[in-house]
Amino acid sequence: MVGRPVTLRFHDEHSVAVAQMQIRELFGTDLTPEQIFERFNSTLVFYDIRQVVKEFFHEYLGPDAFRSTQALLSGVRKYQKDAIRLFSTFTEAYARLNAPGALERELKQLEPRSDDEYHRRSSWKIETISDIRLPDLGYISASRAKQQREDRQELADFLRELAEKFEIEKATALQRYPEKMLRRMDSLLRQFQSKIQHGFLSPLFAPDADALRREADVLAPKGATDIARMEETQALAQRNLARYLSADHLDVYVATSMRSEADYVSVSAFVSSLFAHESVRPLKLRFFNPTQSWIEDRVAKGLVEALMLRRSSLTIYMAQKIDTFGKDSEASVALGQGKPVIVYVPRLHVQSAGIDSEELGRRSRADLKLLLSREHSIDADDALDDQSLFSLLLTARLQQLPAESLAKTIKTHWADFDLYGEDVRIKDENERAAFRSWLDDLIKHNKTTEPSKTLQGHVIGILVATAIGFERRAKLFREQHPLALQVILSTGVLNGILVVRSVDSCGHLLRMLLGNSLEFDLEVDEFNYRLIEKTTRSTMRVISRNALIGNAFEAFYSRHPRSPDTD
């Protein structure tokens, strides 16, 4: 409770005998509540601990705490839960919570909050930009698109010509072009931020003809109709930006990385579903959705995001396959300000078939082996690690899906899993092109084309590999990520992220955060006291058991004046 070891070994034998007798009397005699309080304070004198005030005693101990050592431990754990939420050390917690008249004031921070304030708000609406137009915001401004027309046309023509030569000459096709021309094309690829990973002069350059044509379509200059649509979309997004900047409140900042069309669609779908959730919608929350705003200047964009982050009460961090320094920085800043950060990590979920990568990812090794044997008659080799068992079970369940259900799964997950970006897993260029074409049928043309057996194998393999990646990411964020715990700069309290795996769990958690109604378990191990949020099993607060670390935090973050009688 006081943050340091206590002992009787520096007393003489007579003092030790009296102290031990008083402890036995606390637990073994029929004392009145007032007598127990007085006897407990008398005992603290032997340990050089400041005596407790009545409010503190009755909140955390009381007469019932001395019915058994287990009852006493229960009272101590209750105190520790509150202490970890509010202070960086138990030493400071004891001094602050045990000050006369202070307990009610300090614990008021932990009381549930009414949501009446949110319900009384006026409605607040952002003009919705449809998914099909979201890529207009990832593009350059319409005016710059006009200026780049000739260079884009030159690059697109080159890519289409090269695609035709690739189909006939394969790897020797590039040898027909002079080095000077290839260097210029490399420069244009970089200028227009092409997704082709390696330049034409690199020995690693190896896209297929279909990929080259698709990239040509993306990089080609926009026509007059497209330019007009872009101008309209960007103007709408700038109106939304004005609404964000002038909002009467800002409750939630959504931190994302948007590099592809899939990113825009994924973020937009998540945000729309979350704030329409039954637990969230009645609160009329103001939230910054970066897919619905736009400004061309990079510096201005950074200033907007910094302001939104500062004004918001909490941050939702969307964990995508690839995260950026900017997004990590935003989460870190929010944690350092003492604000909650929710990390959303996608999962593979097919409810009709009982497929849930999160649930399987938490299974023990023994459970995974039992499920493989019982469901699929697979006797797993003991040499296989847990990830291999997980992969086998997930693959077997997906293989049992009818073609129609597999297609529906792809439609549901393609954006979160960025399935177009996963085509590199397919080595044969013809099968790779067939995979992209099948995705087009499902996603862009709303067809239900049944995949071939070969293609079905590739699709399932990609789903499993991507799901495994997200399960690793979820574990990383819960246990090892540098963002997992950040010091609140003003108090020294360690602030942890909360990891969710679905819109539903995120909605319920968001509601509890705003209502200050989270529930916690206290876990104590060799190194730390951890406060674990019950629904997500995420570590939200920590106090280290390392004595020197505790001393250092007490020295540099203590918010109570030191005095000879303060522990």
Coordinates of C-alpha atoms in Angstrom, one line a residue:
M1 CA 0.0 0.0 0.0
V2 CA 2.8 2.4 0.8
G3 CA 5.2 1.4 -2.0
R4 CA 8.1 0.2 0.0
P5 CA 9.0 -2.9 2.1
V6 CA 8.2 -2.7 5.8
T7 CA 9.9 -4.6 8.6
L8 CA 10.2 -5.0 12.4
R9 CA 13.8 -6.1 12.3
F10 CA 15.2 -2.7 13.5
H11 CA 13.2 -2.9 16.8
D12 CA 14.3 -4.6 20.0
E13 CA 12.8 -7.9 20.8
H14 CA 10.3 -6.4 23.3
S15 CA 8.9 -3.9 20.7
V16 CA 8.7 -6.8 18.2
A17 CA 6.7 -8.9 20.7
V18 CA 4.2 -6.1 21.3
A19 CA 3.8 -5.4 17.6
Q20 CA 3.1 -9.1 16.9
M21 CA 0.7 -9.3 19.8
Q22 CA -1.3 -6.4 18.4
I23 CA -1.5 -8.0 15.0
R24 CA -2.8 -11.2 16.5
E25 CA -5.4 -9.2 18.4
L26 CA -6.5 -7.5 15.2
F27 CA -7.3 -10.8 13.6
G28 CA -8.3 -12.9 16.6
T29 CA -10.3 -10.9 19.0
D30 CA -13.9 -9.4 19.1
L31 CA -13.1 -5.7 18.8
T32 CA -15.5 -3.0 17.9
P33 CA -15.1 -1.2 14.6
E34 CA -13.7 1.8 16.4
Q35 CA -11.2 -0.4 18.4
I36 CA -10.1 -2.1 15.2
F37 CA -9.4 1.3 13.6
E38 CA -7.4 2.5 16.6
R39 CA -5.5 -0.8 17.0
F40 CA -4.6 -0.8 13.3
N41 CA -3.2 2.8 13.5
S42 CA -1.3 1.8 16.6
T43 CA 0.3 -1.1 14.7
L44 CA 1.4 1.2 11.8
V45 CA 3.6 3.1 14.3
F46 CA 5.9 0.1 14.5
Y47 CA 6.4 0.1 10.7
D48 CA 7.0 3.9 10.4
I49 CA 3.9 4.3 8.3
R50 CA 1.7 7.4 8.6
Q51 CA -1.6 6.5 10.3
V52 CA -4.7 6.3 8.2
V53 CA -7.6 8.7 8.3
K54 CA -11.1 7.2 8.9
E55 CA -12.3 7.8 5.3
F56 CA -9.4 5.9 3.9
F57 CA -9.7 3.1 6.4
H58 CA -13.4 2.5 5.8
E59 CA -13.1 2.8 2.0
Y60 CA -10.4 0.1 1.6
L61 CA -10.2 -1.9 4.9
G62 CA -12.9 -1.5 7.5
P63 CA -13.5 -4.0 10.3
D64 CA -14.3 -6.8 7.9
A65 CA -10.8 -6.7 6.5
F66 CA -9.4 -8.3 9.6
R67 CA -11.6 -11.4 9.6
S68 CA -8.9 -13.2 7.7
T69 CA -5.7 -12.5 5.8
Q70 CA -7.6 -13.1 2.5
A71 CA -10.1 -10.4 3.4
L72 CA -7.2 -8.0 4.2
L73 CA -5.6 -8.8 0.8
S74 CA -8.9 -8.1 -0.9
G75 CA -9.0 -4.7 0.6
V76 CA -5.4 -4.0 -0.3
R77 CA -6.2 -5.0 -4.0
K78 CA -9.1 -2.7 -4.1
Y79 CA -6.8 0.2 -3.0
Q80 CA -4.2 -0.8 -5.5
K81 CA -6.7 -0.8 -8.4
D82 CA -7.6 2.8 -7.6
A83 CA -4.0 3.8 -6.9
I84 CA -2.8 2.5 -10.2
R85 CA -5.4 4.4 -12.2
L86 CA -4.6 7.7 -10.5
F87 CA -0.9 7.7 -9.5
S88 CA 2.5 6.7 -10.8
T89 CA 3.6 5.1 -7.5
F90 CA 1.9 3.5 -4.4
T91 CA 3.9 5.9 -2.3
E92 CA 2.2 8.9 -3.8
A93 CA -1.2 7.2 -3.9
Y94 CA -1.0 6.5 -0.1
A95 CA 0.0 10.1 0.6
R96 CA -2.7 11.6 -1.6
L97 CA -5.6 9.3 -0.8
N98 CA -4.8 9.2 2.9
A99 CA -4.7 13.0 3.3
P100 CA -7.5 14.4 5.5
G101 CA -10.6 15.3 3.4
A102 CA -8.9 14.3 0.1
L103 CA -10.3 10.8 -0.6
E104 CA -13.7 11.9 -2.0
R105 CA -12.0 14.5 -4.2
E106 CA -9.4 12.1 -5.6
L107 CA -11.9 9.3 -6.2
K108 CA -14.3 11.5 -8.0
Q109 CA -12.2 11.1 -11.1
L110 CA -13.1 7.4 -11.1
E111 CA -16.9 7.9 -10.8
P112 CA -19.1 6.9 -13.7
R113 CA -20.2 9.9 -15.8
S114 CA -23.7 10.6 -17.1
D115 CA -24.2 10.7 -20.8
D116 CA -26.9 13.4 -20.5
E117 CA -24.6 16.0 -21.9
Y118 CA -24.1 14.1 -25.1
H119 CA -27.9 13.5 -25.6
R120 CA -28.6 17.3 -25.2
R121 CA -26.4 18.2 -28.1
S122 CA -27.7 19.3 -31.4
S123 CA -27.3 16.9 -34.4
W124 CA -24.0 17.3 -36.3
K125 CA -23.6 16.0 -39.8
I126 CA -20.8 15.7 -42.3
E127 CA -21.5 15.4 -46.0
T128 CA -20.8 11.8 -46.8
I129 CA -18.4 11.0 -49.7
S130 CA -19.2 7.6 -51.2
D131 CA -16.6 4.8 -51.3
I132 CA -16.4 5.0 -55.1
R133 CA -15.3 8.6 -54.9
L134 CA -12.9 8.3 -52.0
P135 CA -9.9 7.7 -54.3
D136 CA -10.4 11.3 -55.5
L137 CA -9.1 12.4 -52.1
G138 CA -6.0 10.3 -52.4
Y139 CA -5.1 11.9 -55.7
I140 CA -3.4 15.2 -56.2
S141 CA -5.5 18.3 -56.6
A142 CA -7.5 18.6 -59.8
S143 CA -5.5 21.6 -60.8
R144 CA -2.2 19.8 -60.5
A145 CA -3.7 16.8 -62.4
K146 CA -4.2 19.1 -65.4
Q147 CA -0.5 20.3 -65.2
Q148 CA 0.8 16.7 -65.2
R149 CA -1.2 15.5 -68.1
E150 CA 1.6 15.1 -70.6
D151 CA 4.0 13.3 -68.3
R152 CA 1.3 10.9 -67.0
Q153 CA 0.3 10.1 -70.6
E154 CA 3.9 9.4 -71.5
L155 CA 4.4 7.0 -68.6
A156 CA 1.0 5.2 -69.1
D157 CA 1.8 4.7 -72.8
F158 CA 5.2 3.3 -71.9
L159 CA 3.7 0.8 -69.3
R160 CA 1.1 -0.4 -71.8
E161 CA 3.7 -0.9 -74.5
L162 CA 6.0 -2.7 -72.1
A163 CA 3.1 -5.0 -71.0
E164 CA 2.6 -6.1 -74.6
K165 CA 6.3 -6.8 -75.0
F166 CA 6.3 -8.7 -71.7
E167 CA 3.7 -11.1 -72.9
I168 CA 5.9 -12.1 -75.9
E169 CA 9.5 -11.5 -74.8
K170 CA 9.3 -11.8 -71.0
A171 CA 12.5 -10.7 -69.2
T172 CA 14.3 -9.6 -72.3
A173 CA 11.7 -6.9 -73.1
L174 CA 13.5 -4.2 -71.2
Q175 CA 16.7 -4.7 -73.1
R176 CA 15.1 -3.0 -76.2
Y177 CA 14.9 0.3 -74.4
P178 CA 17.9 2.7 -73.9
E179 CA 19.1 3.3 -70.4
K180 CA 18.4 7.0 -70.6
M181 CA 14.7 6.3 -71.4
L182 CA 14.4 3.8 -68.5
R183 CA 15.9 6.3 -66.1
R184 CA 13.3 8.9 -67.1
M185 CA 10.5 6.3 -66.7
D186 CA 11.9 5.5 -63.2
S187 CA 11.8 9.2 -62.3
L188 CA 8.1 9.4 -63.4
L189 CA 7.3 6.3 -61.4
R190 CA 8.7 8.0 -58.3
Q191 CA 7.1 11.3 -59.1
F192 CA 3.6 9.8 -59.3
Q193 CA 4.1 7.5 -56.4
S194 CA 3.7 4.3 -58.4
K195 CA 3.0 1.0 -56.5
I196 CA 5.5 -0.8 -58.7
Q197 CA 8.1 -1.6 -56.0
H198 CA 11.3 -1.6 -58.1
G199 CA 12.4 0.5 -61.0
F200 CA 13.0 -0.6 -64.5
L201 CA 16.8 -0.8 -64.0
S202 CA 16.6 -2.8 -60.9
P203 CA 17.3 -6.6 -61.1
L204 CA 14.2 -7.0 -58.8
F205 CA 11.8 -5.5 -61.4
A206 CA 9.4 -8.3 -62.2
P207 CA 5.8 -7.4 -62.6
D208 CA 3.5 -9.3 -64.9
A209 CA 1.8 -7.7 -68.0
D210 CA -1.6 -7.5 -66.2
A211 CA 0.0 -5.6 -63.3
L212 CA 1.7 -3.1 -65.7
R213 CA -1.6 -2.4 -67.5
R214 CA -3.4 -1.9 -64.2
E215 CA -0.7 0.5 -63.1
A216 CA -1.0 2.4 -66.4
D217 CA -4.7 2.8 -65.8
V218 CA -4.1 4.2 -62.3
L219 CA -1.3 6.6 -63.4
A220 CA -2.9 7.7 -66.7
P221 CA -4.0 11.4 -66.9
K222 CA -7.6 12.0 -65.9
G223 CA -10.2 13.0 -68.5
A224 CA -12.3 16.1 -68.3
T225 CA -15.2 14.2 -66.7
D226 CA -12.8 12.7 -64.1
I227 CA -11.2 16.1 -63.4
A228 CA -14.6 17.7 -62.9
R229 CA -15.6 14.9 -60.5
M230 CA -12.4 15.3 -58.6
E231 CA -12.9 19.0 -58.2
E232 CA -16.4 18.3 -56.9
T233 CA -15.3 15.6 -54.4
Q234 CA -12.4 17.7 -53.1
A235 CA -14.6 20.8 -52.7
L236 CA -17.1 18.6 -50.7
A237 CA -14.2 17.3 -48.5
Q238 CA -13.0 20.9 -47.9
R239 CA -16.5 21.9 -46.7
N240 CA -16.3 19.0 -44.3
L241 CA -12.9 20.2 -43.2
A242 CA -14.4 23.6 -42.3
R243 CA -17.0 21.7 -40.2
Y244 CA -14.3 19.8 -38.4
L245 CA -12.3 22.9 -37.7
S246 CA -15.3 24.8 -36.3
A247 CA -17.0 21.9 -34.4
D248 CA -18.5 22.8 -31.1
H249 CA -17.0 19.7 -29.6
L250 CA -14.6 17.0 -30.8
D251 CA -14.8 13.6 -29.1
V252 CA -12.9 11.1 -31.2
Y253 CA -9.9 11.3 -33.5
V254 CA -9.5 8.4 -35.9
A255 CA -5.8 7.8 -36.7
T256 CA -5.2 6.0 -40.0
S257 CA -2.7 5.5 -42.9
M258 CA -4.2 5.8 -46.3
R259 CA -2.1 4.7 -49.2
S260 CA -4.5 2.7 -51.4
E261 CA -8.1 2.6 -52.4
A262 CA -8.5 -0.3 -50.0
D263 CA -7.4 1.9 -47.1
Y264 CA -10.0 4.5 -47.9
V265 CA -12.8 2.0 -48.2
S266 CA -11.7 0.1 -45.0
V267 CA -11.5 3.3 -42.9
S268 CA -14.7 4.7 -44.2
A269 CA -16.6 1.4 -43.6
F270 CA -15.2 1.1 -40.1
V271 CA -16.0 4.6 -39.1
S272 CA -19.5 4.6 -40.6
S273 CA -20.4 1.3 -38.8
L274 CA -18.8 2.4 -35.5
F275 CA -20.7 5.7 -35.2
A276 CA -23.9 4.1 -36.3
H277 CA -23.5 1.4 -33.6
E278 CA -26.5 1.2 -31.2
S279 CA -24.2 2.0 -28.2
V280 CA -22.7 5.1 -29.9
R281 CA -25.3 6.6 -32.2
P282 CA -27.5 8.2 -29.4
L283 CA -24.5 10.1 -28.1
K284 CA -24.2 12.4 -31.1
L285 CA -20.5 12.3 -31.0
R286 CA -18.2 14.6 -33.0
F287 CA -15.5 12.6 -34.7
F288 CA -12.7 13.4 -37.1
N289 CA -12.9 11.0 -40.1
P290 CA -9.8 11.7 -42.3
T291 CA -11.5 10.0 -45.3
Q292 CA -14.1 12.7 -45.4
S293 CA -11.8 15.8 -45.4
W294 CA -9.1 17.1 -47.7
I295 CA -6.6 19.9 -48.1
E296 CA -3.8 20.0 -50.6
D297 CA -1.0 21.6 -48.6
R298 CA 1.0 19.1 -46.6
V299 CA 1.9 21.5 -43.8
A300 CA -1.8 22.6 -43.4
K301 CA -2.8 18.9 -43.3
G302 CA -0.4 18.4 -40.4
L303 CA -1.7 21.4 -38.6
V304 CA -5.3 20.2 -39.0
E305 CA -4.5 16.8 -37.6
A306 CA -2.5 18.2 -34.7
L307 CA -5.5 20.4 -33.7
M308 CA -8.0 17.6 -34.1
L309 CA -5.8 15.4 -31.9
R310 CA -5.5 18.1 -29.3
R311 CA -9.2 18.7 -29.1
S312 CA -10.4 15.1 -29.1
S313 CA -11.2 13.2 -25.9
L314 CA -9.9 9.9 -27.2
T315 CA -8.2 8.4 -30.2
I316 CA -9.0 5.3 -32.3
Y317 CA -5.9 3.9 -34.0
M318 CA -6.7 1.7 -37.0
A319 CA -4.0 -1.0 -37.2
Q320 CA -3.5 -1.7 -40.9
K321 CA -1.1 -4.1 -42.5
I322 CA 1.5 -1.3 -42.7
D323 CA 1.5 1.5 -40.2
T324 CA 3.3 4.8 -40.5
F325 CA 5.4 7.0 -38.3
G326 CA 2.7 9.7 -38.4
K327 CA 0.0 7.4 -37.1
D328 CA 2.2 6.0 -34.4
S329 CA 3.1 9.5 -33.3
E330 CA -0.5 10.5 -33.1
A331 CA -1.3 7.6 -30.8
S332 CA 1.8 8.3 -28.7
V333 CA 0.8 12.0 -28.3
A334 CA -2.7 11.0 -27.2
L335 CA -1.4 8.6 -24.6
G336 CA 1.1 11.2 -23.4
Q337 CA -1.8 13.6 -22.8
G338 CA -3.5 11.0 -20.6
K339 CA -6.2 10.3 -23.2
P340 CA -7.5 6.7 -23.9
V341 CA -6.3 5.1 -27.2
I342 CA -8.3 2.3 -28.7
V343 CA -6.4 0.1 -31.3
Y344 CA -8.6 -1.6 -33.8
V345 CA -7.0 -4.7 -35.4
P346 CA -9.1 -6.5 -38.1
R347 CA -9.8 -10.2 -37.8
L348 CA -11.1 -13.0 -40.2
H349 CA -14.7 -13.6 -39.1
V350 CA -17.2 -15.8 -40.9
Q351 CA -20.0 -16.2 -38.4
S352 CA -22.1 -18.7 -40.4
A353 CA -19.1 -21.1 -40.5
G354 CA -17.8 -20.5 -36.9
I355 CA -14.6 -18.9 -38.2
D356 CA -13.1 -16.3 -35.9
S357 CA -9.4 -15.8 -36.1
E358 CA -9.3 -13.9 -32.8
E359 CA -11.0 -16.7 -30.9
L360 CA -8.7 -19.3 -32.5
G361 CA -5.7 -17.2 -31.9
R362 CA -6.4 -17.2 -28.1
R363 CA -6.8 -21.0 -28.0
S364 CA -4.2 -23.1 -26.2
R365 CA -2.0 -25.5 -28.1
A366 CA -3.9 -28.4 -26.6
D367 CA -7.2 -26.9 -27.8
L368 CA -5.9 -26.4 -31.4
K369 CA -4.7 -30.0 -31.6
L370 CA -8.0 -31.3 -30.2
L371 CA -10.1 -29.3 -32.7
L372 CA -7.9 -30.4 -35.6
S373 CA -8.4 -34.1 -34.6
R374 CA -12.1 -33.8 -33.8
E375 CA -13.2 -31.6 -36.7
H376 CA -10.9 -32.7 -39.5
S377 CA -9.3 -36.0 -38.4
I378 CA -5.8 -34.3 -38.6
D379 CA -3.3 -35.7 -36.2
A380 CA -0.9 -32.7 -35.8
D381 CA 2.8 -33.4 -35.5
D382 CA 4.3 -32.4 -32.1
A383 CA 7.0 -30.6 -34.0
L384 CA 4.5 -28.0 -35.3
D385 CA 4.5 -24.7 -33.5
D386 CA 1.3 -23.0 -32.4
Q387 CA 1.1 -20.8 -35.5
S388 CA 1.3 -23.8 -37.7
L389 CA -1.6 -25.5 -35.8
F390 CA -3.6 -22.2 -36.1
S391 CA -2.9 -22.1 -39.8
L392 CA -3.9 -25.7 -40.4
L393 CA -7.2 -25.3 -38.5
L394 CA -8.1 -22.0 -40.2
T395 CA -7.3 -23.5 -43.6
A396 CA -9.4 -26.6 -43.0
R397 CA -12.4 -24.5 -41.9
L398 CA -12.1 -22.2 -44.9
Q399 CA -11.8 -25.2 -47.3
Q400 CA -15.3 -26.4 -46.1
L401 CA -16.9 -23.1 -47.1
P402 CA -19.2 -23.3 -50.2
A403 CA -17.9 -21.1 -53.1
E404 CA -20.7 -18.6 -52.5
S405 CA -19.7 -18.2 -48.8
L406 CA -16.1 -17.8 -49.8
A407 CA -17.0 -15.1 -52.3
K408 CA -19.0 -13.3 -49.6
T409 CA -16.1 -13.6 -47.2
I410 CA -13.9 -11.9 -49.8
K411 CA -16.4 -9.1 -50.3
T412 CA -16.5 -8.5 -46.6
H413 CA -12.7 -8.6 -45.9
W414 CA -11.0 -7.4 -49.1
A415 CA -10.5 -3.8 -48.0
D416 CA -9.3 -4.5 -44.4
F417 CA -7.0 -7.3 -45.8
D418 CA -6.0 -5.2 -48.8
L419 CA -6.4 -8.3 -51.0
Y420 CA -5.3 -6.6 -54.2
G421 CA -2.0 -5.9 -52.5
E422 CA -1.6 -9.6 -51.6
D423 CA -1.3 -10.7 -55.2
V424 CA 2.5 -10.9 -54.8
R425 CA 2.0 -14.1 -52.9
I426 CA 1.0 -15.9 -56.1
K427 CA 4.2 -16.7 -58.1
D428 CA 2.7 -17.7 -61.4
E429 CA 1.9 -14.5 -63.4
N430 CA -1.1 -16.0 -65.2
E431 CA -2.7 -17.2 -61.9
R432 CA -1.8 -13.9 -60.3
A433 CA -3.7 -12.1 -63.1
A434 CA -6.6 -14.5 -62.7
F435 CA -6.7 -13.6 -59.0
R436 CA -7.0 -9.9 -59.7
S437 CA -9.6 -10.5 -62.4
W438 CA -11.7 -12.6 -60.0
L439 CA -11.4 -9.8 -57.3
D440 CA -12.7 -7.3 -60.0
D441 CA -15.7 -9.5 -60.7
L442 CA -16.6 -9.7 -57.0
I443 CA -15.8 -6.2 -55.8
K444 CA -16.1 -3.9 -58.8
H445 CA -18.7 -5.7 -60.9
N446 CA -20.7 -7.4 -58.1
K447 CA -20.5 -10.8 -59.8
T448 CA -20.4 -14.2 -58.1
T449 CA -17.9 -15.9 -60.3
E450 CA -16.9 -19.3 -58.8
P451 CA -13.1 -19.6 -58.5
S452 CA -11.2 -22.5 -60.0
K453 CA -9.7 -25.0 -57.6
T454 CA -6.3 -23.5 -58.0
L455 CA -7.5 -20.0 -57.5
Q456 CA -9.5 -21.1 -54.5
G457 CA -6.3 -22.5 -52.9
H458 CA -4.5 -19.2 -53.5
V459 CA -7.4 -17.2 -52.0
I460 CA -7.6 -19.4 -48.9
G461 CA -3.8 -19.2 -48.5
I462 CA -3.9 -15.4 -48.7
L463 CA -6.8 -15.1 -46.2
V464 CA -5.0 -17.4 -43.7
A465 CA -1.6 -15.6 -44.1
T466 CA -3.1 -12.2 -43.7
A467 CA -5.2 -13.3 -40.7
I468 CA -2.1 -14.7 -39.0
G469 CA -0.4 -11.4 -39.6
F470 CA -3.2 -9.5 -37.9
E471 CA -3.3 -12.0 -34.9
R472 CA 0.5 -11.3 -34.5
R473 CA -0.2 -7.6 -34.7
A474 CA -3.0 -7.8 -32.0
K475 CA -0.6 -9.7 -29.7
L476 CA 2.1 -7.2 -30.4
F477 CA -0.1 -4.2 -29.5
R478 CA -1.3 -5.9 -26.3
E479 CA 2.1 -7.1 -25.1
Q480 CA 5.2 -5.7 -26.9
H481 CA 4.5 -2.6 -29.1
P482 CA 6.4 0.6 -28.1
L483 CA 3.0 2.3 -27.9
A484 CA 1.6 -0.3 -25.5
L485 CA 2.5 1.9 -22.5
Q486 CA 3.3 5.6 -22.5
V487 CA 4.0 7.9 -19.6
I488 CA 1.4 10.7 -19.1
L489 CA 3.7 13.6 -19.1
S490 CA 1.9 15.6 -16.5
T491 CA 1.5 12.9 -13.9
G492 CA 3.9 10.0 -14.6
V493 CA 1.0 7.5 -14.7
L494 CA 1.5 4.8 -17.3
N495 CA -1.2 4.9 -19.9
G496 CA -1.9 1.8 -22.0
I497 CA -3.7 1.1 -25.2
L498 CA -6.9 -0.9 -25.5
V499 CA -7.0 -3.5 -28.3
V500 CA -10.4 -4.4 -30.0
R501 CA -11.1 -6.7 -32.9
S502 CA -14.6 -5.8 -34.1
V503 CA -16.8 -2.8 -34.6
D504 CA -19.2 -4.2 -31.9
S505 CA -16.5 -4.5 -29.2
C506 CA -15.2 -1.1 -30.2
G507 CA -18.6 0.5 -29.9
H508 CA -19.2 -1.0 -26.4
L509 CA -15.7 0.0 -25.3
L510 CA -16.1 3.5 -26.6
R511 CA -19.4 3.9 -24.7
M512 CA -17.8 2.7 -21.5
L513 CA -14.8 5.0 -21.9
L514 CA -17.0 8.1 -22.3
G515 CA -19.1 7.0 -19.3
N516 CA -16.0 6.2 -17.2
S517 CA -17.4 2.8 -16.5
L518 CA -14.6 0.4 -17.5
E519 CA -14.0 -2.6 -15.1
F520 CA -10.6 -3.9 -14.3
D521 CA -8.8 -7.0 -13.0
L522 CA -5.5 -6.5 -11.1
E523 CA -2.7 -8.9 -12.1
V524 CA 0.4 -9.1 -10.1
D525 CA 3.5 -10.8 -11.4
E526 CA 7.2 -10.8 -10.6
F527 CA 7.8 -7.4 -12.2
N528 CA 4.6 -5.3 -12.2
Y529 CA 1.2 -4.6 -10.9
R530 CA -1.0 -4.5 -14.1
L531 CA -4.6 -3.2 -14.4
I532 CA -6.3 -5.3 -17.1
E533 CA -9.5 -4.1 -18.8
K534 CA -11.9 -6.9 -18.5
T535 CA -13.5 -7.1 -21.9
T536 CA -10.4 -6.6 -24.1
R537 CA -7.8 -8.1 -21.7
S538 CA -5.6 -5.0 -22.5
T539 CA -3.2 -3.5 -20.0
M540 CA -4.3 0.0 -19.2
R541 CA -2.2 1.0 -16.2
V542 CA 1.0 -0.3 -14.6
I543 CA 3.1 0.3 -11.6
S544 CA 6.5 -1.3 -11.6
R545 CA 7.8 -3.4 -8.7
N546 CA 11.3 -2.4 -9.4
A547 CA 12.4 -0.3 -6.4
L548 CA 14.7 2.1 -8.1
I549 CA 12.2 2.8 -10.9
G550 CA 9.6 3.5 -8.2
N551 CA 12.0 5.8 -6.4
A552 CA 12.8 7.7 -9.7
F553 CA 9.1 8.2 -10.5
E554 CA 8.5 9.4 -7.0
A555 CA 11.4 11.8 -7.2
F556 CA 10.5 13.3 -10.6
Y557 CA 6.7 13.0 -10.8
S558 CA 5.5 13.2 -7.2
R559 CA 2.6 15.6 -6.8
H560 CA 2.6 15.7 -3.0
P561 CA 5.0 17.7 -0.8
R562 CA 7.6 15.6 1.0
S563 CA 7.6 15.7 4.8
P564 CA 9.2 13.5 7.5
D565 CA 5.8 11.8 8.2
T566 CA 5.0 11.2 4.5
D567 CA 5.6 7.8 3.0

